[in-house]
C-alpha atoms as an extended CHARMM CRD file, in Angstrom:
* protein
*
       232  EXT
         1         1  UNK       CA              0.0060000000        0.0020000000        0.0020000000  PROA      1               0.0000000000
         2         2  UNK       CA              1.2380000000        3.5010000000       -0.8430000000  PROA      2               0.0000000000
         3         3  UNK       CA              0.9450000000        5.9160000000        2.0930000000  PROA      3               0.0000000000
         4         4  UNK       CA              2.2710000000        8.9740000000        0.2310000000  PROA      4               0.0000000000
         5         5  UNK       CA              0.3780000000       10.5870000000       -2.6230000000  PROA      5               0.0000000000
         6         6  UNK       CA              1.9160000000       11.0930000000       -6.0460000000  PROA      6               0.0000000000
         7         7  UNK       CA              2.2490000000       14.8450000000       -6.5890000000  PROA      7               0.0000000000
         8         8  UNK       CA              3.4000000000       17.0870000000       -9.4340000000  PROA      8               0.0000000000
         9         9  UNK       CA              3.9440000000       20.8010000000       -8.6370000000  PROA      9               0.0000000000
        10        10  UNK       CA              5.2060000000       23.1820000000      -11.3050000000  PROA      10              0.0000000000
        11        11  UNK       CA              7.1960000000       26.3260000000      -10.4680000000  PROA      11              0.0000000000
        12        12  UNK       CA              8.1510000000       24.7490000000       -7.1490000000  PROA      12              0.0000000000
        13        13  UNK       CA             11.1540000000       26.9140000000       -6.3110000000  PROA      13              0.0000000000
        14        14  UNK       CA             10.7470000000       30.7320000000       -6.2050000000  PROA      14              0.0000000000
        15        15  UNK       CA             14.1260000000       31.2290000000       -7.8990000000  PROA      15              0.0000000000
        16        16  UNK       CA             15.2670000000       28.0060000000       -9.6350000000  PROA      16              0.0000000000
        17        17  UNK       CA             18.0220000000       29.8130000000      -11.5530000000  PROA      17              0.0000000000
        18        18  UNK       CA             19.7800000000       30.7240000000       -8.2910000000  PROA      18              0.0000000000
        19        19  UNK       CA             19.5780000000       27.1040000000       -7.1310000000  PROA      19              0.0000000000
        20        20  UNK       CA             20.8940000000       25.8910000000      -10.4590000000  PROA      20              0.0000000000
        21        21  UNK       CA             23.7350000000       28.3960000000      -10.2780000000  PROA      21              0.0000000000
        22        22  UNK       CA             24.6190000000       26.9810000000       -6.8520000000  PROA      22              0.0000000000
        23        23  UNK       CA             24.7070000000       23.4630000000       -8.3330000000  PROA      23              0.0000000000
        24        24  UNK       CA             27.1420000000       24.6580000000      -11.0260000000  PROA      24              0.0000000000
        25        25  UNK       CA             29.3470000000       26.6220000000       -8.6310000000  PROA      25              0.0000000000
        26        26  UNK       CA             32.6310000000       25.6460000000       -7.0690000000  PROA      26              0.0000000000
        27        27  UNK       CA             30.8750000000       25.1620000000       -3.7300000000  PROA      27              0.0000000000
        28        28  UNK       CA             29.6910000000       21.7790000000       -4.9470000000  PROA      28              0.0000000000
        29        29  UNK       CA             31.7250000000       18.6260000000       -4.7840000000  PROA      29              0.0000000000
        30        30  UNK       CA             30.6340000000       15.7170000000       -6.8960000000  PROA      30              0.0000000000
        31        31  UNK       CA             30.8630000000       12.0390000000       -5.9750000000  PROA      31              0.0000000000
        32        32  UNK       CA             30.0860000000        8.7170000000       -7.5720000000  PROA      32              0.0000000000
        33        33  UNK       CA             28.6440000000        6.0790000000       -5.2980000000  PROA      33              0.0000000000
        34        34  UNK       CA             31.4630000000        3.6680000000       -4.2840000000  PROA      34              0.0000000000
        35        35  UNK       CA             28.8720000000        0.8900000000       -4.0050000000  PROA      35              0.0000000000
        36        36  UNK       CA             27.3580000000        1.5350000000       -7.4490000000  PROA      36              0.0000000000
        37        37  UNK       CA             23.8230000000        2.0420000000       -6.1890000000  PROA      37              0.0000000000
        38        38  UNK       CA             22.9220000000        4.9570000000       -8.4640000000  PROA      38              0.0000000000
        39        39  UNK       CA             24.0840000000        6.4490000000      -11.7820000000  PROA      39              0.0000000000
        40        40  UNK       CA             25.9750000000        9.6640000000      -12.4430000000  PROA      40              0.0000000000
        41        41  UNK       CA             27.2350000000       11.8460000000       -9.6040000000  PROA      41              0.0000000000
        42        42  UNK       CA             25.6890000000       13.4190000000       -6.5320000000  PROA      42              0.0000000000
        43        43  UNK       CA             26.7780000000       16.4260000000       -4.4980000000  PROA      43              0.0000000000
        44        44  UNK       CA             27.3980000000       16.5700000000       -0.7940000000  PROA      44              0.0000000000
        45        45  UNK       CA             24.2020000000       16.6540000000        1.2200000000  PROA      45              0.0000000000
        46        46  UNK       CA             22.2300000000       19.8870000000        1.1310000000  PROA      46              0.0000000000
        47        47  UNK       CA             22.4230000000       20.5160000000        4.8780000000  PROA      47              0.0000000000
        48        48  UNK       CA             26.1930000000       20.6200000000        4.4330000000  PROA      48              0.0000000000
        49        49  UNK       CA             25.9670000000       23.0520000000        1.4910000000  PROA      49              0.0000000000
        50        50  UNK       CA             23.3320000000       25.4590000000        2.8070000000  PROA      50              0.0000000000
        51        51  UNK       CA             21.3010000000       24.4190000000        5.8290000000  PROA      51              0.0000000000
        52        52  UNK       CA             18.7980000000       27.2280000000        5.3410000000  PROA      52              0.0000000000
        53        53  UNK       CA             18.1120000000       26.1660000000        1.7800000000  PROA      53              0.0000000000
        54        54  UNK       CA             17.6500000000       22.5620000000        2.8920000000  PROA      54              0.0000000000
        55        55  UNK       CA             15.1500000000       23.4050000000        5.6280000000  PROA      55              0.0000000000
        56        56  UNK       CA             13.1910000000       25.8220000000        3.4900000000  PROA      56              0.0000000000
        57        57  UNK       CA             12.8230000000       23.3280000000        0.6170000000  PROA      57              0.0000000000
        58        58  UNK       CA             11.7480000000       20.6650000000        3.0640000000  PROA      58              0.0000000000
        59        59  UNK       CA              9.1980000000       22.9920000000        4.6630000000  PROA      59              0.0000000000
        60        60  UNK       CA              7.8240000000       23.9880000000        1.2600000000  PROA      60              0.0000000000
        61        61  UNK       CA              7.4750000000       20.2690000000        0.4360000000  PROA      61              0.0000000000
        62        62  UNK       CA              5.7900000000       19.3400000000        3.7280000000  PROA      62              0.0000000000
        63        63  UNK       CA              3.4740000000       22.3650000000        3.3890000000  PROA      63              0.0000000000
        64        64  UNK       CA              1.7680000000       20.3740000000        0.6280000000  PROA      64              0.0000000000
        65        65  UNK       CA              0.5850000000       17.9280000000        3.3110000000  PROA      65              0.0000000000
        66        66  UNK       CA              0.4600000000       19.7480000000        6.6540000000  PROA      66              0.0000000000
        67        67  UNK       CA             -0.6060000000       23.0960000000        8.1300000000  PROA      67              0.0000000000
        68        68  UNK       CA              1.9020000000       25.6530000000        9.4310000000  PROA      68              0.0000000000
        69        69  UNK       CA              0.8240000000       24.7680000000       12.9850000000  PROA      69              0.0000000000
        70        70  UNK       CA              1.5720000000       21.0890000000       12.4190000000  PROA      70              0.0000000000
        71        71  UNK       CA              4.9330000000       21.9550000000       10.8210000000  PROA      71              0.0000000000
        72        72  UNK       CA              5.8950000000       24.1300000000       13.7580000000  PROA      72              0.0000000000
        73        73  UNK       CA              4.7700000000       21.8240000000       16.5510000000  PROA      73              0.0000000000
        74        74  UNK       CA              4.1480000000       18.2670000000       15.3870000000  PROA      74              0.0000000000
        75        75  UNK       CA              6.3160000000       17.2170000000       12.4190000000  PROA      75              0.0000000000
        76        76  UNK       CA              9.6760000000       15.5700000000       12.9040000000  PROA      76              0.0000000000
        77        77  UNK       CA             11.5020000000       13.9740000000       10.0020000000  PROA      77              0.0000000000
        78        78  UNK       CA             14.7530000000       12.4850000000        8.7740000000  PROA      78              0.0000000000
        79        79  UNK       CA             15.6620000000       13.2590000000        5.1770000000  PROA      79              0.0000000000
        80        80  UNK       CA             18.6100000000       13.5470000000        2.8090000000  PROA      80              0.0000000000
        81        81  UNK       CA             18.8690000000       15.8210000000       -0.2270000000  PROA      81              0.0000000000
        82        82  UNK       CA             21.5280000000       16.3810000000       -2.8500000000  PROA      82              0.0000000000
        83        83  UNK       CA             22.0540000000       17.5630000000       -6.4110000000  PROA      83              0.0000000000
        84        84  UNK       CA             22.4200000000       14.8130000000       -8.9870000000  PROA      84              0.0000000000
        85        85  UNK       CA             23.7340000000       14.9400000000      -12.5210000000  PROA      85              0.0000000000
        86        86  UNK       CA             23.5340000000       12.0800000000      -15.0020000000  PROA      86              0.0000000000
        87        87  UNK       CA             25.1900000000       11.7040000000      -18.3780000000  PROA      87              0.0000000000
        88        88  UNK       CA             22.8090000000       12.2470000000      -21.2380000000  PROA      88              0.0000000000
        89        89  UNK       CA             24.4530000000        9.4150000000      -23.1760000000  PROA      89              0.0000000000
        90        90  UNK       CA             21.9870000000        7.0750000000      -21.4660000000  PROA      90              0.0000000000
        91        91  UNK       CA             18.5700000000        6.6610000000      -23.0840000000  PROA      91              0.0000000000
        92        92  UNK       CA             16.6360000000        5.4600000000      -20.0650000000  PROA      92              0.0000000000
        93        93  UNK       CA             17.3670000000        4.3880000000      -16.5320000000  PROA      93              0.0000000000
        94        94  UNK       CA             17.0690000000        1.1320000000      -14.6350000000  PROA      94              0.0000000000
        95        95  UNK       CA             13.6610000000        0.6170000000      -13.0580000000  PROA      95              0.0000000000
        96        96  UNK       CA             13.9510000000        0.3700000000       -9.2670000000  PROA      96              0.0000000000
        97        97  UNK       CA             12.3840000000        1.4490000000       -5.9690000000  PROA      97              0.0000000000
        98        98  UNK       CA             13.8760000000        3.6260000000       -3.2330000000  PROA      98              0.0000000000
        99        99  UNK       CA             12.7450000000        1.3540000000       -0.3960000000  PROA      99              0.0000000000
       100       100  UNK       CA             13.3680000000        1.5790000000        2.5940000000  PROA      100             0.0000000000
       101       101  UNK       CA             12.8990000000        5.3570000000        2.2420000000  PROA      101             0.0000000000
       102       102  UNK       CA              9.2360000000        6.3620000000        2.6970000000  PROA      102             0.0000000000
       103       103  UNK       CA              8.9320000000        9.1980000000        0.1430000000  PROA      103             0.0000000000
       104       104  UNK       CA             11.0240000000       10.5150000000       -2.7280000000  PROA      104             0.0000000000
       105       105  UNK       CA             10.8850000000       13.8210000000       -4.5230000000  PROA      105             0.0000000000
       106       106  UNK       CA             12.7210000000       15.1530000000       -7.5440000000  PROA      106             0.0000000000
       107       107  UNK       CA             13.0920000000       18.7820000000       -8.6790000000  PROA      107             0.0000000000
       108       108  UNK       CA             14.0870000000       19.1010000000      -12.3280000000  PROA      108             0.0000000000
       109       109  UNK       CA             16.7160000000       21.7440000000      -12.9770000000  PROA      109             0.0000000000
       110       110  UNK       CA             17.7010000000       21.2250000000      -16.6210000000  PROA      110             0.0000000000
       111       111  UNK       CA             16.5860000000       23.9560000000      -19.0450000000  PROA      111             0.0000000000
       112       112  UNK       CA             15.4520000000       22.9980000000      -22.5400000000  PROA      112             0.0000000000
       113       113  UNK       CA             14.8240000000       19.3770000000      -21.6380000000  PROA      113             0.0000000000
       114       114  UNK       CA             12.3080000000       17.4560000000      -23.7100000000  PROA      114             0.0000000000
       115       115  UNK       CA              8.8510000000       16.7920000000      -22.2430000000  PROA      115             0.0000000000
       116       116  UNK       CA              9.3220000000       13.1520000000      -23.2410000000  PROA      116             0.0000000000
       117       117  UNK       CA             12.1410000000       12.9050000000      -20.7590000000  PROA      117             0.0000000000
       118       118  UNK       CA             11.4810000000       12.7800000000      -17.0350000000  PROA      118             0.0000000000
       119       119  UNK       CA             10.4810000000        9.9520000000      -14.7010000000  PROA      119             0.0000000000
       120       120  UNK       CA              7.9400000000        7.1450000000      -15.0170000000  PROA      120             0.0000000000
       121       121  UNK       CA              6.2480000000        5.0550000000      -12.3690000000  PROA      121             0.0000000000
       122       122  UNK       CA              5.7630000000        1.3270000000      -12.9460000000  PROA      122             0.0000000000
       123       123  UNK       CA              4.0080000000       -1.7470000000      -11.5800000000  PROA      123             0.0000000000
       124       124  UNK       CA              5.6670000000       -5.1310000000      -11.3760000000  PROA      124             0.0000000000
       125       125  UNK       CA              4.3770000000       -7.6590000000      -13.9040000000  PROA      125             0.0000000000
       126       126  UNK       CA              5.7330000000      -10.5060000000      -11.8000000000  PROA      126             0.0000000000
       127       127  UNK       CA              7.6240000000      -10.9640000000       -8.5570000000  PROA      127             0.0000000000
       128       128  UNK       CA             10.0560000000      -13.2010000000      -10.4420000000  PROA      128             0.0000000000
       129       129  UNK       CA             13.2470000000      -11.5220000000      -11.5530000000  PROA      129             0.0000000000
       130       130  UNK       CA             16.9240000000      -12.0850000000      -12.2170000000  PROA      130             0.0000000000
       131       131  UNK       CA             19.0300000000      -10.9680000000       -9.2880000000  PROA      131             0.0000000000
       132       132  UNK       CA             22.2150000000      -11.3390000000      -11.3500000000  PROA      132             0.0000000000
       133       133  UNK       CA             21.1410000000       -8.2170000000      -13.2040000000  PROA      133             0.0000000000
       134       134  UNK       CA             21.7500000000       -6.1390000000      -10.1090000000  PROA      134             0.0000000000
       135       135  UNK       CA             25.4770000000       -6.9200000000      -10.2350000000  PROA      135             0.0000000000
       136       136  UNK       CA             25.6490000000       -5.8470000000      -13.8540000000  PROA      136             0.0000000000
       137       137  UNK       CA             23.8270000000       -2.6370000000      -12.9630000000  PROA      137             0.0000000000
       138       138  UNK       CA             26.3040000000       -1.9650000000      -10.1460000000  PROA      138             0.0000000000
       139       139  UNK       CA             29.3050000000       -2.5480000000      -12.4450000000  PROA      139             0.0000000000
       140       140  UNK       CA             27.7830000000       -0.2200000000      -15.0530000000  PROA      140             0.0000000000
       141       141  UNK       CA             27.2760000000        2.5860000000      -12.4900000000  PROA      141             0.0000000000
       142       142  UNK       CA             30.8500000000        2.1100000000      -11.2600000000  PROA      142             0.0000000000
       143       143  UNK       CA             32.2120000000        2.2790000000      -14.8050000000  PROA      143             0.0000000000
       144       144  UNK       CA             33.5980000000       -1.2310000000      -14.6380000000  PROA      144             0.0000000000
       145       145  UNK       CA             31.6480000000       -2.1290000000      -17.7770000000  PROA      145             0.0000000000
       146       146  UNK       CA             30.2520000000        0.1410000000      -20.4830000000  PROA      146             0.0000000000
       147       147  UNK       CA             26.6220000000        1.1240000000      -20.8540000000  PROA      147             0.0000000000
       148       148  UNK       CA             26.6120000000       -0.8280000000      -24.1000000000  PROA      148             0.0000000000
       149       149  UNK       CA             27.7580000000       -3.9650000000      -22.2930000000  PROA      149             0.0000000000
       150       150  UNK       CA             25.0430000000       -3.5110000000      -19.6680000000  PROA      150             0.0000000000
       151       151  UNK       CA             22.2490000000       -2.6760000000      -22.1390000000  PROA      151             0.0000000000
       152       152  UNK       CA             20.8270000000       -6.1760000000      -22.5340000000  PROA      152             0.0000000000
       153       153  UNK       CA             20.7030000000       -6.5540000000      -18.7460000000  PROA      153             0.0000000000
       154       154  UNK       CA             18.9350000000       -3.1540000000      -18.3790000000  PROA      154             0.0000000000
       155       155  UNK       CA             16.3440000000       -4.1570000000      -20.9880000000  PROA      155             0.0000000000
       156       156  UNK       CA             15.7090000000       -7.4710000000      -19.2640000000  PROA      156             0.0000000000
       157       157  UNK       CA             15.4060000000       -5.7830000000      -15.8700000000  PROA      157             0.0000000000
       158       158  UNK       CA             12.9430000000       -3.2200000000      -17.2000000000  PROA      158             0.0000000000
       159       159  UNK       CA             10.8940000000       -5.8990000000      -18.9990000000  PROA      159             0.0000000000
       160       160  UNK       CA              9.5940000000       -7.0940000000      -15.6060000000  PROA      160             0.0000000000
       161       161  UNK       CA              7.6190000000       -3.8400000000      -15.1760000000  PROA      161             0.0000000000
       162       162  UNK       CA              4.6960000000       -2.0520000000      -16.8210000000  PROA      162             0.0000000000
       163       163  UNK       CA              4.5760000000        1.7390000000      -17.0560000000  PROA      163             0.0000000000
       164       164  UNK       CA              1.5100000000        3.3920000000      -15.5360000000  PROA      164             0.0000000000
       165       165  UNK       CA              2.4960000000        7.0870000000      -15.2670000000  PROA      165             0.0000000000
       166       166  UNK       CA              4.9390000000        9.4310000000      -16.9960000000  PROA      166             0.0000000000
       167       167  UNK       CA              5.9280000000       12.8190000000      -15.5970000000  PROA      167             0.0000000000
       168       168  UNK       CA              7.8390000000       15.0570000000      -18.0170000000  PROA      168             0.0000000000
       169       169  UNK       CA             11.1000000000       16.7560000000      -17.1440000000  PROA      169             0.0000000000
       170       170  UNK       CA              9.9360000000       20.4110000000      -16.9550000000  PROA      170             0.0000000000
       171       171  UNK       CA             12.2910000000       23.0160000000      -15.5100000000  PROA      171             0.0000000000
       172       172  UNK       CA             11.4470000000       23.7100000000      -11.8330000000  PROA      172             0.0000000000
       173       173  UNK       CA              8.8560000000       20.9050000000      -11.6340000000  PROA      173             0.0000000000
       174       174  UNK       CA              8.6960000000       18.9100000000       -8.4150000000  PROA      174             0.0000000000
       175       175  UNK       CA              7.6140000000       15.2590000000       -8.6270000000  PROA      175             0.0000000000
       176       176  UNK       CA              6.9390000000       13.3710000000       -5.4050000000  PROA      176             0.0000000000
       177       177  UNK       CA              5.9620000000        9.7240000000       -4.9440000000  PROA      177             0.0000000000
       178       178  UNK       CA              5.9480000000        6.9240000000       -2.4310000000  PROA      178             0.0000000000
       179       179  UNK       CA              9.4500000000        5.4220000000       -2.3250000000  PROA      179             0.0000000000
       180       180  UNK       CA              7.9440000000        1.9250000000       -2.5040000000  PROA      180             0.0000000000
       181       181  UNK       CA              6.8120000000        2.5890000000       -6.0690000000  PROA      181             0.0000000000
       182       182  UNK       CA              9.0210000000        1.3990000000       -8.8930000000  PROA      182             0.0000000000
       183       183  UNK       CA             10.2670000000        4.1530000000      -11.1420000000  PROA      183             0.0000000000
       184       184  UNK       CA             12.8940000000        4.9770000000      -13.7190000000  PROA      184             0.0000000000
       185       185  UNK       CA             14.3450000000        7.9330000000      -15.5940000000  PROA      185             0.0000000000
       186       186  UNK       CA             13.0820000000        8.4190000000      -19.1450000000  PROA      186             0.0000000000
       187       187  UNK       CA             14.9490000000        9.5600000000      -22.2570000000  PROA      187             0.0000000000
       188       188  UNK       CA             17.9300000000       11.1050000000      -20.5610000000  PROA      188             0.0000000000
       189       189  UNK       CA             19.3080000000       12.6650000000      -23.7510000000  PROA      189             0.0000000000
       190       190  UNK       CA             18.9770000000       16.4510000000      -23.6420000000  PROA      190             0.0000000000
       191       191  UNK       CA             19.7230000000       19.2290000000      -26.1360000000  PROA      191             0.0000000000
       192       192  UNK       CA             23.3400000000       20.3220000000      -26.5270000000  PROA      192             0.0000000000
       193       193  UNK       CA             24.5800000000       17.1800000000      -24.6800000000  PROA      193             0.0000000000
       194       194  UNK       CA             23.8670000000       18.6620000000      -21.2710000000  PROA      194             0.0000000000
       195       195  UNK       CA             23.8950000000       16.5230000000      -18.1670000000  PROA      195             0.0000000000
       196       196  UNK       CA             20.5060000000       15.9600000000      -16.5220000000  PROA      196             0.0000000000
       197       197  UNK       CA             20.5300000000       18.0440000000      -13.3230000000  PROA      197             0.0000000000
       198       198  UNK       CA             18.0600000000       17.4280000000      -10.5350000000  PROA      198             0.0000000000
       199       199  UNK       CA             17.6120000000       17.7690000000       -6.8070000000  PROA      199             0.0000000000
       200       200  UNK       CA             16.8590000000       14.3490000000       -5.3480000000  PROA      200             0.0000000000
       201       201  UNK       CA             15.4730000000       13.9750000000       -1.8350000000  PROA      201             0.0000000000
       202       202  UNK       CA             14.7220000000       10.8820000000        0.2310000000  PROA      202             0.0000000000
       203       203  UNK       CA             12.5400000000       11.0810000000        3.3170000000  PROA      203             0.0000000000
       204       204  UNK       CA             13.4900000000        8.2750000000        5.6440000000  PROA      204             0.0000000000
       205       205  UNK       CA             11.0040000000        8.8130000000        8.4490000000  PROA      205             0.0000000000
       206       206  UNK       CA              8.2220000000       11.2120000000        9.3840000000  PROA      206             0.0000000000
       207       207  UNK       CA              6.6580000000       11.5310000000       12.8120000000  PROA      207             0.0000000000
       208       208  UNK       CA              3.4380000000       13.5390000000       12.8220000000  PROA      208             0.0000000000
       209       209  UNK       CA             -0.2570000000       13.5180000000       11.8980000000  PROA      209             0.0000000000
       210       210  UNK       CA             -1.6160000000       11.3020000000        9.1510000000  PROA      210             0.0000000000
       211       211  UNK       CA             -1.0320000000       12.5120000000        5.5870000000  PROA      211             0.0000000000
       212       212  UNK       CA             -4.0470000000       13.4890000000        3.4130000000  PROA      212             0.0000000000
       213       213  UNK       CA             -3.7470000000       10.1740000000        1.5460000000  PROA      213             0.0000000000
       214       214  UNK       CA             -3.7370000000        8.2110000000        4.8020000000  PROA      214             0.0000000000
       215       215  UNK       CA             -6.8090000000       10.0950000000        6.0110000000  PROA      215             0.0000000000
       216       216  UNK       CA             -8.5370000000        9.5360000000        2.6650000000  PROA      216             0.0000000000
       217       217  UNK       CA             -7.9330000000        5.7850000000        2.7780000000  PROA      217             0.0000000000
       218       218  UNK       CA             -9.6250000000        5.6420000000        6.1860000000  PROA      218             0.0000000000
       219       219  UNK       CA            -12.8990000000        7.1000000000        4.8280000000  PROA      219             0.0000000000
       220       220  UNK       CA            -15.3730000000        4.1970000000        4.3100000000  PROA      220             0.0000000000
       221       221  UNK       CA            -17.2460000000        3.9430000000        1.0330000000  PROA      221             0.0000000000
       222       222  UNK       CA            -20.9400000000        2.8950000000        1.1670000000  PROA      222             0.0000000000
       223       223  UNK       CA            -23.4350000000        2.1110000000       -1.5840000000  PROA      223             0.0000000000
       224       224  UNK       CA            -26.9540000000        3.5630000000       -1.3690000000  PROA      224             0.0000000000
       225       225  UNK       CA            -28.3360000000        0.1680000000       -0.3950000000  PROA      225             0.0000000000
       226       226  UNK       CA            -26.0940000000        0.2000000000        2.6730000000  PROA      226             0.0000000000
       227       227  UNK       CA            -23.3740000000       -2.1910000000        1.5900000000  PROA      227             0.0000000000
       228       228  UNK       CA            -19.8280000000       -1.3700000000        2.5740000000  PROA      228             0.0000000000
       229       229  UNK       CA            -17.1080000000       -1.4800000000       -0.0450000000  PROA      229             0.0000000000
       230       230  UNK       CA            -14.0530000000       -2.9130000000        1.5860000000  PROA      230             0.0000000000
       231       231  UNK       CA            -10.7780000000       -1.2840000000        0.6940000000  PROA      231             0.0000000000
       232       232  UNK       CA             -7.1480000000       -2.1060000000        1.3380000000  PROA      232             0.0000000000
């Protein structure tokens, strides 16, 4: 069951150009993951770069779910946030989930990107899979094998899923979804061979009132004749 609603908010940041300029400045240090868990490079965590920026982005995000009073007095959370840039030589990403995080959000910061790029959500066709593919994925992200050598494994991995939602890569769009949901980047190639720049945030834990989706799922549905429609 998904406890966090899927949300798309355009014009999320009041000044996305300033945030993009920060990402491209010499204040940012870029790292590949030594364990090969994700593609491209990520920056140091936002609270290390600019703690005020981190807390204000998180508050703006949580304001979509909670009142100012709840944010001031009731909400406690653990989250990580960083810039991420991915080579546009890749067509599409590997479908995966962000479990055990509870919620993920992405802010797109690449101008002139194609609406056909972005992120898609998927459902599993089957629980059966090939765990050997994960090692090929890891080696590809670490640069131990080329993307061309990993391509057949990526296609096999992605064949186990069916797309059910696509969100286009629009500058300053925020896309939030339950981390349990399978997802993958779409059409990473961008004009002028830019790198795909985003902010990626993972919310590990939230202590506070129920979210709107959780409250909604608790509302019983009745037919006129009095029958109760059981949900899950």
